[in-house]
């Protein structure tokens, strides 16, 4: 809901701050007072094309700031969240547009710079402006299906889910077909690669183990001679260890003869133990680095084969085992491809059947809602002096390529303004006054349907008066119970039905002309409505009639 509009240096408006409330607000004033400037200013804040001609003469820029209460508008808050523009909870949404006198403009939402395109998208969700030259909103057939669904209270969520499942199944089928087609082209290569890898039977980590074994054996070959000499000196009947043991036995027989001999025996015993440990360590080293020419040859051959196949497939040797599994799986998919495709084709067929069933049910429901909407609009036409006109909600089946998450129907609102005349889109055959009244009739019929929380009707009563103007006022008042309404009007019957009335007027100080807007109290409202009734000279009879209109 629009709660405040601040305008600075726009055409004849030097500075203007307006507060708005819920219900129906009427903007009145003499022709040429500047009502269009007010709407142009709001349109600028909502993303309309920036024109430097809007900047007041002598000013370097024009600024329009509009504040909205969007606390109960999930569509708007969702759009803000998607673009990282959320404000503080409970705070108003602030949109601002600045236009420079030398060209160029800037836009912001909640004081964050945004593109004019995003501002326009947000603007269409905040405010609907219905005028004689409006080519959006109800006149845009692209939105008619959503309006009919909202009128019929249809939840299109389930069919959207079914449509997504159908398209996902089709995508899976196409991907499988592409995979199989590619795999079939590679079938000969796959057969050879799988056979080669099966014969090699690589194991994860095998290359590292083989390389370590080969390095140890090569090291053993280099150290074999030295180990042999060391072992000869230490081991055997003439070796050092045998000599130590023999010396220890002889000394053991005489160690008791002197303390030094006992000390020497203890040292020899330790030497025997250490030498025995050295002998064991040498034996273990010899076994670990045993040089077996046949074993080394087998290891080197295996490493050569593993590394050669790895280079061929452009992978590391340790990845060969995983590659073998992958290629075997691809080969298995080819061999089982027919059965897999058949299952996917059944899934696509089942999803399509579900979609067509739900789409048909939605089409039937839309047809019923269209009849109810046609009847509701027809009931509004006669009081609006459109009794010769007919309204029809046309539903046609879309080609399959255009079926989507919202079903398979195209919806468009059509009218015929004269008996026997063909039906056509509203914007093509209705005159300005008729078009505005048709829009009002539609908005009243669609009062429960989703729409912007603020609606503006620009001179919807042009060219009518009396009972028709009263009917327009009555319908605007009814519609204002569902949304905030602002109406620019020359009709006293319409102005009298408003909850509040704003007077737009020009003033002159001898050199500068300015446009101003002020809220009227009850007495001022009666005087303004009397002026609207009588013209330049306000009569007592006009004041009396204005009082009756306000009282009614």
C-alpha positions as a Python dict, from the first residue, in 0.01 Angstrom:
ca = {
    (1, 'X'): (0, 0, 0),
    (2, 'X'): (126, 347, -90),
    (3, 'X'): (174, 546, 233),
    (4, 'X'): (379, 849, 125),
    (5, 'X'): (487, 1033, -189),
    (6, 'X'): (754, 1304, -185),
    (7, 'X'): (811, 1506, -503),
    (8, 'X'): (1087, 1760, -560),
    (9, 'X'): (1125, 1980, -870),
    (10, 'X'): (902, 1792, -1113),
    (11, 'X'): (758, 2028, -1380),
    (12, 'X'): (537, 2270, -1181),
    (13, 'X'): (582, 2092, -846),
    (14, 'X'): (857, 2251, -640),
    (15, 'X'): (815, 2049, -321),
    (16, 'X'): (524, 1825, -228),
    (17, 'X'): (479, 1566, 46),
    (18, 'X'): (162, 1356, 46),
    (19, 'X'): (44, 1093, 291),
    (20, 'X'): (-199, 821, 183),
    (21, 'X'): (-417, 572, 365),
    (22, 'X'): (-630, 269, 285),
    (23, 'X'): (-967, 293, 113),
    (24, 'X'): (-1070, 516, -176),
    (25, 'X'): (-895, 847, -232),
    (26, 'X'): (-1014, 1099, -491),
    (27, 'X'): (-786, 1349, -665),
    (28, 'X'): (-983, 1643, -804),
    (29, 'X'): (-912, 1985, -947),
    (30, 'X'): (-973, 2198, -1251),
    (31, 'X'): (-853, 2083, -1591),
    (32, 'X'): (-485, 2167, -1630),
    (33, 'X'): (-421, 2191, -1257),
    (34, 'X'): (-151, 1924, -1274),
    (35, 'X'): (-314, 1591, -1197),
    (36, 'X'): (-112, 1429, -1477),
    (37, 'X'): (209, 1564, -1319),
    (38, 'X'): (124, 1382, -998),
    (39, 'X'): (70, 1051, -1182),
    (40, 'X'): (379, 1104, -1396),
    (41, 'X'): (581, 1155, -1078),
    (42, 'X'): (454, 832, -924),
    (43, 'X'): (514, 650, -1252),
    (44, 'X'): (870, 780, -1254),
    (45, 'X'): (930, 633, -907),
    (46, 'X'): (787, 303, -1030),
    (47, 'X'): (1028, 273, -1324),
    (48, 'X'): (870, 471, -1607),
    (49, 'X'): (1103, 612, -1872),
    (50, 'X'): (1310, 899, -1735),
    (51, 'X'): (1264, 1225, -1929),
    (52, 'X'): (1478, 1527, -1845),
    (53, 'X'): (1182, 1740, -1953),
    (54, 'X'): (1019, 1651, -1620),
    (55, 'X'): (1282, 1852, -1428),
    (56, 'X'): (1142, 2186, -1310),
    (57, 'X'): (1285, 2486, -1492),
    (58, 'X'): (1588, 2618, -1305),
    (59, 'X'): (1648, 2297, -1106),
    (60, 'X'): (1938, 2062, -1172),
    (61, 'X'): (1744, 1746, -1095),
    (62, 'X'): (1402, 1603, -1006),
    (63, 'X'): (1355, 1356, -722),
    (64, 'X'): (1053, 1137, -647),
    (65, 'X'): (1039, 912, -341),
    (66, 'X'): (752, 671, -275),
    (67, 'X'): (707, 471, 45),
    (68, 'X'): (501, 153, 67),
    (69, 'X'): (379, -81, 337),
    (70, 'X'): (457, -429, 201),
    (71, 'X'): (439, -622, 528),
    (72, 'X'): (149, -836, 401),
    (73, 'X'): (263, -868, 39),
    (74, 'X'): (454, -1195, 5),
    (75, 'X'): (511, -1147, -370),
    (76, 'X'): (688, -815, -322),
    (77, 'X'): (885, -929, -16),
    (78, 'X'): (992, -1240, -208),
    (79, 'X'): (1115, -1028, -501),
    (80, 'X'): (1307, -804, -262),
    (81, 'X'): (1463, -1105, -90),
    (82, 'X'): (1566, -1258, -423),
    (83, 'X'): (1757, -939, -503),
    (84, 'X'): (1906, -883, -158),
    (85, 'X'): (1696, -572, -94),
    (86, 'X'): (1513, -662, 227),
    (87, 'X'): (1456, -377, 469),
    (88, 'X'): (1421, -386, 844),
    (89, 'X'): (1107, -570, 969),
    (90, 'X'): (820, -326, 1010),
    (91, 'X'): (996, -52, 811),
    (92, 'X'): (840, 83, 488),
    (93, 'X'): (975, -1, 144),
    (94, 'X'): (1130, 312, -9),
    (95, 'X'): (1175, 353, -385),
    (96, 'X'): (1349, 662, -522),
    (97, 'X'): (1415, 797, -871),
    (98, 'X'): (1642, 1088, -956),
    (99, 'X'): (1639, 1248, -1302),
    (100, 'X'): (1909, 1499, -1399),
    (101, 'X'): (1831, 1806, -1605),
    (102, 'X'): (2123, 1728, -1837),
    (103, 'X'): (2005, 1367, -1889),
    (104, 'X'): (2049, 1039, -1707),
    (105, 'X'): (1876, 897, -1402),
    (106, 'X'): (1941, 688, -1092),
    (107, 'X'): (1711, 447, -911),
    (108, 'X'): (1727, 297, -563),
    (109, 'X'): (1525, 59, -347),
    (110, 'X'): (1574, 86, 27),
    (111, 'X'): (1867, 319, -48),
    (112, 'X'): (2045, 53, -254),
    (113, 'X'): (2115, 134, -623),
    (114, 'X'): (1914, -78, -867),
    (115, 'X'): (1851, -94, -1239),
    (116, 'X'): (1548, 72, -1395),
    (117, 'X'): (1440, -273, -1516),
    (118, 'X'): (1423, -408, -1160),
    (119, 'X'): (1240, -93, -1049),
    (120, 'X'): (983, -147, -1325),
    (121, 'X'): (937, -511, -1225),
    (122, 'X'): (881, -409, -864),
    (123, 'X'): (655, -122, -971),
    (124, 'X'): (414, -350, -1156),
    (125, 'X'): (368, -549, -834),
    (126, 'X'): (322, -243, -614),
    (127, 'X'): (79, -32, -818),
    (128, 'X'): (-163, -85, -1106),
    (129, 'X'): (-227, 232, -1303),
    (130, 'X'): (-534, 211, -1527),
    (131, 'X'): (-576, 487, -1777),
    (132, 'X'): (-715, 538, -2124),
    (133, 'X'): (-377, 466, -2282),
    (134, 'X'): (-267, 185, -2052),
    (135, 'X'): (-132, -114, -2246),
    (136, 'X'): (-36, -325, -1947),
    (137, 'X'): (-222, -489, -1659),
    (138, 'X'): (-563, -617, -1763),
    (139, 'X'): (-499, -527, -2127),
    (140, 'X'): (-197, -755, -2153),
    (141, 'X'): (-316, -1103, -2255),
    (142, 'X'): (-5, -1261, -2105),
    (143, 'X'): (-150, -1208, -1760),
    (144, 'X'): (-507, -1321, -1833),
    (145, 'X'): (-451, -1689, -1753),
    (146, 'X'): (-312, -1607, -1409),
    (147, 'X'): (-608, -1374, -1343),
    (148, 'X'): (-857, -1645, -1440),
    (149, 'X'): (-677, -1896, -1216),
    (150, 'X'): (-687, -1651, -927),
    (151, 'X'): (-1057, -1587, -990),
    (152, 'X'): (-1125, -1962, -991),
    (153, 'X'): (-893, -2013, -690),
    (154, 'X'): (-696, -2279, -877),
    (155, 'X'): (-373, -2413, -729),
    (156, 'X'): (-136, -2480, -1020),
    (157, 'X'): (135, -2614, -791),
    (158, 'X'): (52, -2984, -847),
    (159, 'X'): (52, -2959, -1226),
    (160, 'X'): (378, -2762, -1212),
    (161, 'X'): (531, -3050, -1015),
    (162, 'X'): (398, -3306, -1262),
    (163, 'X'): (526, -3101, -1556),
    (164, 'X'): (872, -3080, -1397),
    (165, 'X'): (871, -3458, -1342),
    (166, 'X'): (771, -3517, -1706),
    (167, 'X'): (1045, -3289, -1839),
    (168, 'X'): (1302, -3446, -1605),
    (169, 'X'): (1207, -3793, -1731),
    (170, 'X'): (1243, -3674, -2090),
    (171, 'X'): (1583, -3526, -2013),
    (172, 'X'): (1697, -3851, -1851),
    (173, 'X'): (1580, -4048, -2156),
    (174, 'X'): (1759, -3817, -2399),
    (175, 'X'): (2077, -3832, -2191),
    (176, 'X'): (2062, -4213, -2185),
    (177, 'X'): (2011, -4227, -2560),
    (178, 'X'): (2305, -3994, -2614),
    (179, 'X'): (2524, -4201, -2380),
    (180, 'X'): (2434, -4524, -2556),
    (181, 'X'): (2486, -4370, -2898),
    (182, 'X'): (2829, -4246, -2795),
    (183, 'X'): (2912, -4576, -2630),
    (184, 'X'): (2807, -4776, -2938),
    (185, 'X'): (3049, -4572, -3147),
    (186, 'X'): (3323, -4670, -2899),
    (187, 'X'): (3214, -5034, -2866),
    (188, 'X'): (3514, -5186, -3048),
    (189, 'X'): (3759, -4976, -2848),
    (190, 'X'): (3577, -5060, -2524),
    (191, 'X'): (3589, -5435, -2593),
    (192, 'X'): (3965, -5420, -2655),
    (193, 'X'): (4035, -5193, -2353),
    (194, 'X'): (3828, -5403, -2114),
    (195, 'X'): (3989, -5727, -2235),
    (196, 'X'): (4336, -5576, -2198),
    (197, 'X'): (4265, -5449, -1846),
    (198, 'X'): (4103, -5775, -1743),
    (199, 'X'): (4415, -5963, -1852),
    (200, 'X'): (4642, -5719, -1669),
    (201, 'X'): (4417, -5720, -1358),
    (202, 'X'): (4566, -5407, -1196),
    (203, 'X'): (4523, -5356, -825),
    (204, 'X'): (4504, -5031, -635),
    (205, 'X'): (4846, -4942, -485),
    (206, 'X'): (5021, -5217, -679),
    (207, 'X'): (5264, -4989, -865),
    (208, 'X'): (5393, -4834, -543),
    (209, 'X'): (5449, -5177, -383),
    (210, 'X'): (5631, -5313, -688),
    (211, 'X'): (5851, -5004, -714),
    (212, 'X'): (5951, -5038, -349),
    (213, 'X'): (6034, -5412, -393),
    (214, 'X'): (6243, -5340, -702),
    (215, 'X'): (6435, -5064, -526),
    (216, 'X'): (6510, -5295, -232),
    (217, 'X'): (6631, -5574, -460),
    (218, 'X'): (6847, -5335, -662),
    (219, 'X'): (6996, -5207, -340),
    (220, 'X'): (7058, -5566, -226),
    (221, 'X'): (7246, -5639, -550),
    (222, 'X'): (7477, -5342, -488),
    (223, 'X'): (7542, -5439, -121),
    (224, 'X'): (7567, -5818, -166),
    (225, 'X'): (7951, -5829, -189),
    (226, 'X'): (8004, -5609, 116),
    (227, 'X'): (7752, -5809, 316),
    (228, 'X'): (7932, -6129, 215),
    (229, 'X'): (8271, -6000, 341),
    (230, 'X'): (8120, -5878, 668),
    (231, 'X'): (7947, -6207, 726),
    (232, 'X'): (8269, -6401, 650),
    (233, 'X'): (8464, -6198, 908),
    (234, 'X'): (8196, -6236, 1169),
    (235, 'X'): (8047, -6579, 1112),
    (236, 'X'): (8187, -6928, 1058),
    (237, 'X'): (8430, -7145, 1255),
    (238, 'X'): (8712, -6898, 1197),
    (239, 'X'): (8499, -6587, 1236),
    (240, 'X'): (8525, -6320, 1501),
    (241, 'X'): (8214, -6434, 1683),
    (242, 'X'): (8348, -6793, 1713),
    (243, 'X'): (8677, -6656, 1845),
    (244, 'X'): (8500, -6443, 2104),
    (245, 'X'): (8297, -6739, 2223),
    (246, 'X'): (8608, -6962, 2248),
    (247, 'X'): (8797, -6692, 2439),
    (248, 'X'): (8504, -6648, 2680),
    (249, 'X'): (8495, -7026, 2753),
    (250, 'X'): (8869, -7039, 2834),
    (251, 'X'): (8852, -6728, 3047),
    (252, 'X'): (8553, -6861, 3233),
    (253, 'X'): (8772, -7145, 3372),
    (254, 'X'): (9026, -6907, 3528),
    (255, 'X'): (8819, -6591, 3601),
    (256, 'X'): (8799, -6679, 3971),
    (257, 'X'): (9173, -6648, 4005),
    (258, 'X'): (9176, -6269, 3988),
    (259, 'X'): (8927, -5982, 3998),
    (260, 'X'): (9055, -5836, 3669),
    (261, 'X'): (8993, -6170, 3497),
    (262, 'X'): (8629, -6159, 3613),
    (263, 'X'): (8596, -5807, 3472),
    (264, 'X'): (8745, -5922, 3142),
    (265, 'X'): (8500, -6216, 3127),
    (266, 'X'): (8205, -5985, 3179),
    (267, 'X'): (8326, -5765, 2893),
    (268, 'X'): (8369, -6070, 2668),
    (269, 'X'): (8014, -6186, 2749),
    (270, 'X'): (7879, -5847, 2647),
    (271, 'X'): (8081, -5856, 2329),
    (272, 'X'): (7942, -6200, 2243),
    (273, 'X'): (7585, -6074, 2296),
    (274, 'X'): (7640, -5763, 2083),
    (275, 'X'): (7813, -5964, 1811),
    (276, 'X'): (7524, -6215, 1809),
    (277, 'X'): (7276, -5929, 1765),
    (278, 'X'): (7487, -5793, 1481),
    (279, 'X'): (7486, -6139, 1321),
    (280, 'X'): (7104, -6155, 1341),
    (281, 'X'): (7066, -5803, 1196),
    (282, 'X'): (7297, -5891, 907),
    (283, 'X'): (7095, -6204, 836),
    (284, 'X'): (6769, -6002, 837),
    (285, 'X'): (6918, -5740, 603),
    (286, 'X'): (7037, -6012, 376),
    (287, 'X'): (6694, -6168, 355),
    (288, 'X'): (6524, -5826, 298),
    (289, 'X'): (6762, -5732, 21),
    (290, 'X'): (6804, -6075, -126),
    (291, 'X'): (6886, -6039, -490),
    (292, 'X'): (6682, -6281, -701),
    (293, 'X'): (6740, -6209, -1073),
    (294, 'X'): (6419, -6390, -1182),
    (295, 'X'): (6206, -6206, -924),
    (296, 'X'): (6358, -5870, -1016),
    (297, 'X'): (6295, -5937, -1384),
    (298, 'X'): (5929, -6024, -1314),
    (299, 'X'): (5882, -5707, -1110),
    (300, 'X'): (6032, -5487, -1378),
    (301, 'X'): (5817, -5650, -1646),
    (302, 'X'): (5501, -5591, -1440),
    (303, 'X'): (5593, -5230, -1377),
    (304, 'X'): (5659, -5176, -1746),
    (305, 'X'): (5318, -5318, -1836),
    (306, 'X'): (5130, -5114, -1572),
    (307, 'X'): (5300, -4788, -1666),
    (308, 'X'): (5259, -4850, -2036),
    (309, 'X'): (4881, -4910, -2007),
    (310, 'X'): (4853, -4606, -1776),
    (311, 'X'): (5021, -4383, -2037),
    (312, 'X'): (4794, -4525, -2304),
    (313, 'X'): (4482, -4428, -2107),
    (314, 'X'): (4636, -4106, -1974),
    (315, 'X'): (4591, -4194, -1610),
    (316, 'X'): (4820, -4270, -1318),
    (317, 'X'): (4909, -4639, -1268),
    (318, 'X'): (4721, -4645, -938),
    (319, 'X'): (4404, -4532, -1123),
    (320, 'X'): (4401, -4832, -1356),
    (321, 'X'): (4186, -5046, -1125),
    (322, 'X'): (3918, -4773, -1106),
    (323, 'X'): (3941, -4721, -1483),
    (324, 'X'): (3884, -5091, -1540),
    (325, 'X'): (3566, -5077, -1329),
    (326, 'X'): (3443, -4767, -1516),
    (327, 'X'): (3501, -4917, -1861),
    (328, 'X'): (3336, -5243, -1760),
    (329, 'X'): (3036, -5045, -1634),
    (330, 'X'): (3012, -4859, -1966),
    (331, 'X'): (3026, -5186, -2152),
    (332, 'X'): (2756, -5328, -1924),
    (333, 'X'): (2533, -5025, -1990),
    (334, 'X'): (2566, -5084, -2363),
    (335, 'X'): (2476, -5448, -2322),
    (336, 'X'): (2181, -5360, -2095),
    (337, 'X'): (2097, -5041, -2284),
    (338, 'X'): (1783, -5170, -2448),
    (339, 'X'): (1623, -5264, -2119),
    (340, 'X'): (1731, -4935, -1956),
    (341, 'X'): (1586, -4728, -2239),
    (342, 'X'): (1262, -4916, -2222),
    (343, 'X'): (1229, -4835, -1851),
    (344, 'X'): (1301, -4467, -1913),
    (345, 'X'): (1052, -4456, -2200),
    (346, 'X'): (786, -4603, -1971),
    (347, 'X'): (866, -4336, -1710),
    (348, 'X'): (825, -4061, -1972),
    (349, 'X'): (496, -4206, -2094),
    (350, 'X'): (360, -4235, -1739),
    (351, 'X'): (461, -3876, -1652),
    (352, 'X'): (307, -3745, -1974),
    (353, 'X'): (-17, -3930, -1902),
    (354, 'X'): (-28, -3778, -1553),
    (355, 'X'): (35, -3431, -1694),
    (356, 'X'): (-231, -3464, -1963),
    (357, 'X'): (-484, -3585, -1706),
    (358, 'X'): (-414, -3295, -1471),
    (359, 'X'): (-401, -3045, -1759),
    (360, 'X'): (-738, -3166, -1888),
    (361, 'X'): (-891, -3129, -1542),
    (362, 'X'): (-745, -2778, -1513),
    (363, 'X'): (-878, -2688, -1859),
    (364, 'X'): (-1227, -2804, -1758),
    (365, 'X'): (-1206, -2605, -1436),
    (366, 'X'): (-1092, -2298, -1628),
    (367, 'X'): (-1383, -2334, -1868),
    (368, 'X'): (-1623, -2332, -1574),
    (369, 'X'): (-1450, -2035, -1414),
    (370, 'X'): (-1457, -1851, -1749),
    (371, 'X'): (-1838, -1884, -1762),
    (372, 'X'): (-1867, -1750, -1407),
    (373, 'X'): (-1633, -1461, -1486),
    (374, 'X'): (-1824, -1377, -1806),
    (375, 'X'): (-2146, -1367, -1606),
    (376, 'X'): (-1991, -1153, -1332),
    (377, 'X'): (-1853, -901, -1583),
    (378, 'X'): (-2183, -894, -1774),
    (379, 'X'): (-2358, -796, -1452),
    (380, 'X'): (-2132, -492, -1422),
    (381, 'X'): (-2164, -365, -1781),
    (382, 'X'): (-2519, -228, -1795),
    (383, 'X'): (-2486, 7, -1494),
    (384, 'X'): (-2166, 142, -1654),
    (385, 'X'): (-2353, 233, -1976),
    (386, 'X'): (-2202, -65, -2158),
    (387, 'X'): (-2527, -261, -2191),
    (388, 'X'): (-2471, -324, -2565),
    (389, 'X'): (-2130, -476, -2502),
    (390, 'X'): (-2049, -841, -2445),
    (391, 'X'): (-1751, -991, -2266),
    (392, 'X'): (-1600, -1334, -2320),
    (393, 'X'): (-1310, -1524, -2170),
    (394, 'X'): (-1156, -1715, -2461),
    (395, 'X'): (-965, -2035, -2386),
    (396, 'X'): (-773, -2219, -2655),
    (397, 'X'): (-543, -2520, -2652),
    (398, 'X'): (-175, -2438, -2696),
    (399, 'X'): (45, -2649, -2925),
    (400, 'X'): (234, -2917, -2736),
    (401, 'X'): (563, -2729, -2768),
    (402, 'X'): (410, -2454, -2550),
    (403, 'X'): (265, -2675, -2276),
    (404, 'X'): (410, -2567, -1946),
    (405, 'X'): (392, -2562, -1570),
    (406, 'X'): (62, -2368, -1587),
    (407, 'X'): (-112, -2614, -1817),
    (408, 'X'): (-183, -2613, -2187),
    (409, 'X'): (-431, -2326, -2222),
    (410, 'X'): (-407, -1977, -2362),
    (411, 'X'): (-652, -1735, -2201),
    (412, 'X'): (-753, -1394, -2334),
    (413, 'X'): (-1028, -1150, -2239),
    (414, 'X'): (-1230, -1036, -2543),
    (415, 'X'): (-1516, -789, -2594),
    (416, 'X'): (-1772, -697, -2852),
    (417, 'X'): (-1897, -340, -2812),
    (418, 'X'): (-2194, -358, -3047),
    (419, 'X'): (-2453, -626, -3130),
    (420, 'X'): (-2327, -849, -3408),
    (421, 'X'): (-1973, -715, -3390),
    (422, 'X'): (-1696, -976, -3360),
    (423, 'X'): (-1509, -1031, -3036),
    (424, 'X'): (-1161, -882, -3017),
    (425, 'X'): (-904, -781, -2753),
    (426, 'X'): (-1014, -490, -2533),
    (427, 'X'): (-739, -253, -2637),
    (428, 'X'): (-818, -290, -3008),
    (429, 'X'): (-1185, -198, -3020),
    (430, 'X'): (-1284, -4, -2707),
    (431, 'X'): (-1281, 376, -2704),
    (432, 'X'): (-1104, 558, -2422),
    (433, 'X'): (-1406, 596, -2196),
    (434, 'X'): (-1536, 247, -2272),
    (435, 'X'): (-1196, 98, -2207),
    (436, 'X'): (-1169, 255, -1862),
    (437, 'X'): (-1516, 130, -1769),
    (438, 'X'): (-1443, -216, -1901),
    (439, 'X'): (-1132, -224, -1683),
    (440, 'X'): (-1340, -120, -1382),
    (441, 'X'): (-1599, -390, -1455),
    (442, 'X'): (-1324, -650, -1480),
    (443, 'X'): (-1153, -533, -1164),
    (444, 'X'): (-1480, -553, -971),
    (445, 'X'): (-1549, -903, -1106),
    (446, 'X'): (-1191, -1005, -1024),
    (447, 'X'): (-1193, -836, -684),
    (448, 'X'): (-1085, -1155, -506),
    (449, 'X'): (-811, -1229, -759),
    (450, 'X'): (-450, -1152, -690),
    (451, 'X'): (-328, -806, -789),
    (452, 'X'): (-136, -504, -672),
    (453, 'X'): (-233, -369, -331),
    (454, 'X'): (-265, -17, -480),
    (455, 'X'): (-470, 72, -789),
    (456, 'X'): (-500, 407, -963),
    (457, 'X'): (-779, 491, -1207),
    (458, 'X'): (-709, 796, -1424),
    (459, 'X'): (-1030, 975, -1535),
    (460, 'X'): (-1229, 656, -1556),
    (461, 'X'): (-1547, 869, -1559),
    (462, 'X'): (-1456, 1077, -1865),
    (463, 'X'): (-1759, 1143, -2084),
    (464, 'X'): (-2022, 1008, -1845),
    (465, 'X'): (-2234, 1153, -1568),
    (466, 'X'): (-2547, 1103, -1368),
    (467, 'X'): (-2639, 743, -1296),
    (468, 'X'): (-2334, 605, -1477),
    (469, 'X'): (-2099, 820, -1270),
    (470, 'X'): (-2280, 705, -957),
    (471, 'X'): (-2240, 342, -1066),
    (472, 'X'): (-1868, 403, -1121),
    (473, 'X'): (-1836, 557, -776),
    (474, 'X'): (-2024, 269, -618),
    (475, 'X'): (-1799, 11, -782),
    (476, 'X'): (-1483, 198, -691),
    (477, 'X'): (-1598, 212, -331),
    (478, 'X'): (-1669, -163, -331),
    (479, 'X'): (-1332, -236, -487),
    (480, 'X'): (-1153, -20, -229),
    (481, 'X'): (-1249, -267, 43),
    (482, 'X'): (-1008, -515, -123),
    (483, 'X'): (-723, -277, -209),
    (484, 'X'): (-611, 83, -180),
    (485, 'X'): (-766, 290, -462),
    (486, 'X'): (-682, 635, -595),
    (487, 'X'): (-900, 787, -864),
    (488, 'X'): (-839, 1101, -1068),
    (489, 'X'): (-1190, 1226, -1135),
    (490, 'X'): (-1400, 1515, -1265),
    (491, 'X'): (-1720, 1351, -1147),
    (492, 'X'): (-1880, 1480, -826),
    (493, 'X'): (-2063, 1147, -784),
    (494, 'X'): (-1730, 962, -782),
    (495, 'X'): (-1553, 1215, -558),
    (496, 'X'): (-1837, 1199, -305),
    (497, 'X'): (-1790, 823, -263),
    (498, 'X'): (-1423, 863, -163),
    (499, 'X'): (-1299, 820, 192),
    (500, 'X'): (-1070, 1120, 148),
    (501, 'X'): (-1025, 1385, -118),
    (502, 'X'): (-714, 1566, -238),
    (503, 'X'): (-738, 1893, -430),
    (504, 'X'): (-481, 1964, -699),
    (505, 'X'): (-449, 2333, -785),
    (506, 'X'): (-212, 2581, -947),
    (507, 'X'): (-89, 2896, -780),
    (508, 'X'): (96, 3204, -913),
    (509, 'X'): (321, 3451, -734),
    (510, 'X'): (362, 3678, -1033),
    (511, 'X'): (668, 3507, -1175),
    (512, 'X'): (645, 3136, -1095),
    (513, 'X'): (355, 2894, -1142),
    (514, 'X'): (338, 2605, -900),
    (515, 'X'): (117, 2298, -857),
    (516, 'X'): (13, 2204, -507),
    (517, 'X'): (-196, 1930, -347),
    (518, 'X'): (-376, 1941, -15),
    (519, 'X'): (-614, 1720, 180),
    (520, 'X'): (-964, 1865, 208),
    (521, 'X'): (-1169, 1866, 526),
    (522, 'X'): (-1546, 1805, 518),
    (523, 'X'): (-1637, 2166, 451),
    (524, 'X'): (-1375, 2201, 180),
    (525, 'X'): (-1492, 1877, 22),
    (526, 'X'): (-1848, 2006, 1),
    (527, 'X'): (-1727, 2327, -162),
    (528, 'X'): (-1509, 2140, -413),
    (529, 'X'): (-1785, 1896, -506),
    (530, 'X'): (-2023, 2193, -543),
    (531, 'X'): (-1771, 2349, -784),
    (532, 'X'): (-1759, 2024, -978),
    (533, 'X'): (-2139, 2032, -1000),
    (534, 'X'): (-2190, 2397, -1096),
    (535, 'X'): (-1875, 2509, -1272),
    (536, 'X'): (-1706, 2846, -1224),
    (537, 'X'): (-1972, 2997, -997),
    (538, 'X'): (-2065, 2787, -697),
    (539, 'X'): (-2433, 2820, -611),
    (540, 'X'): (-2624, 2742, -295),
    (541, 'X'): (-2814, 2477, -488),
    (542, 'X'): (-2485, 2315, -584),
    (543, 'X'): (-2371, 2323, -220),
    (544, 'X'): (-2695, 2159, -115),
    (545, 'X'): (-2660, 1891, -380),
    (546, 'X'): (-2297, 1833, -277),
    (547, 'X'): (-2412, 1784, 81),
    (548, 'X'): (-2664, 1524, -34),
    (549, 'X'): (-2400, 1338, -233),
    (550, 'X'): (-2164, 1331, 65),
    (551, 'X'): (-2440, 1224, 301),
    (552, 'X'): (-2543, 944, 67),
}
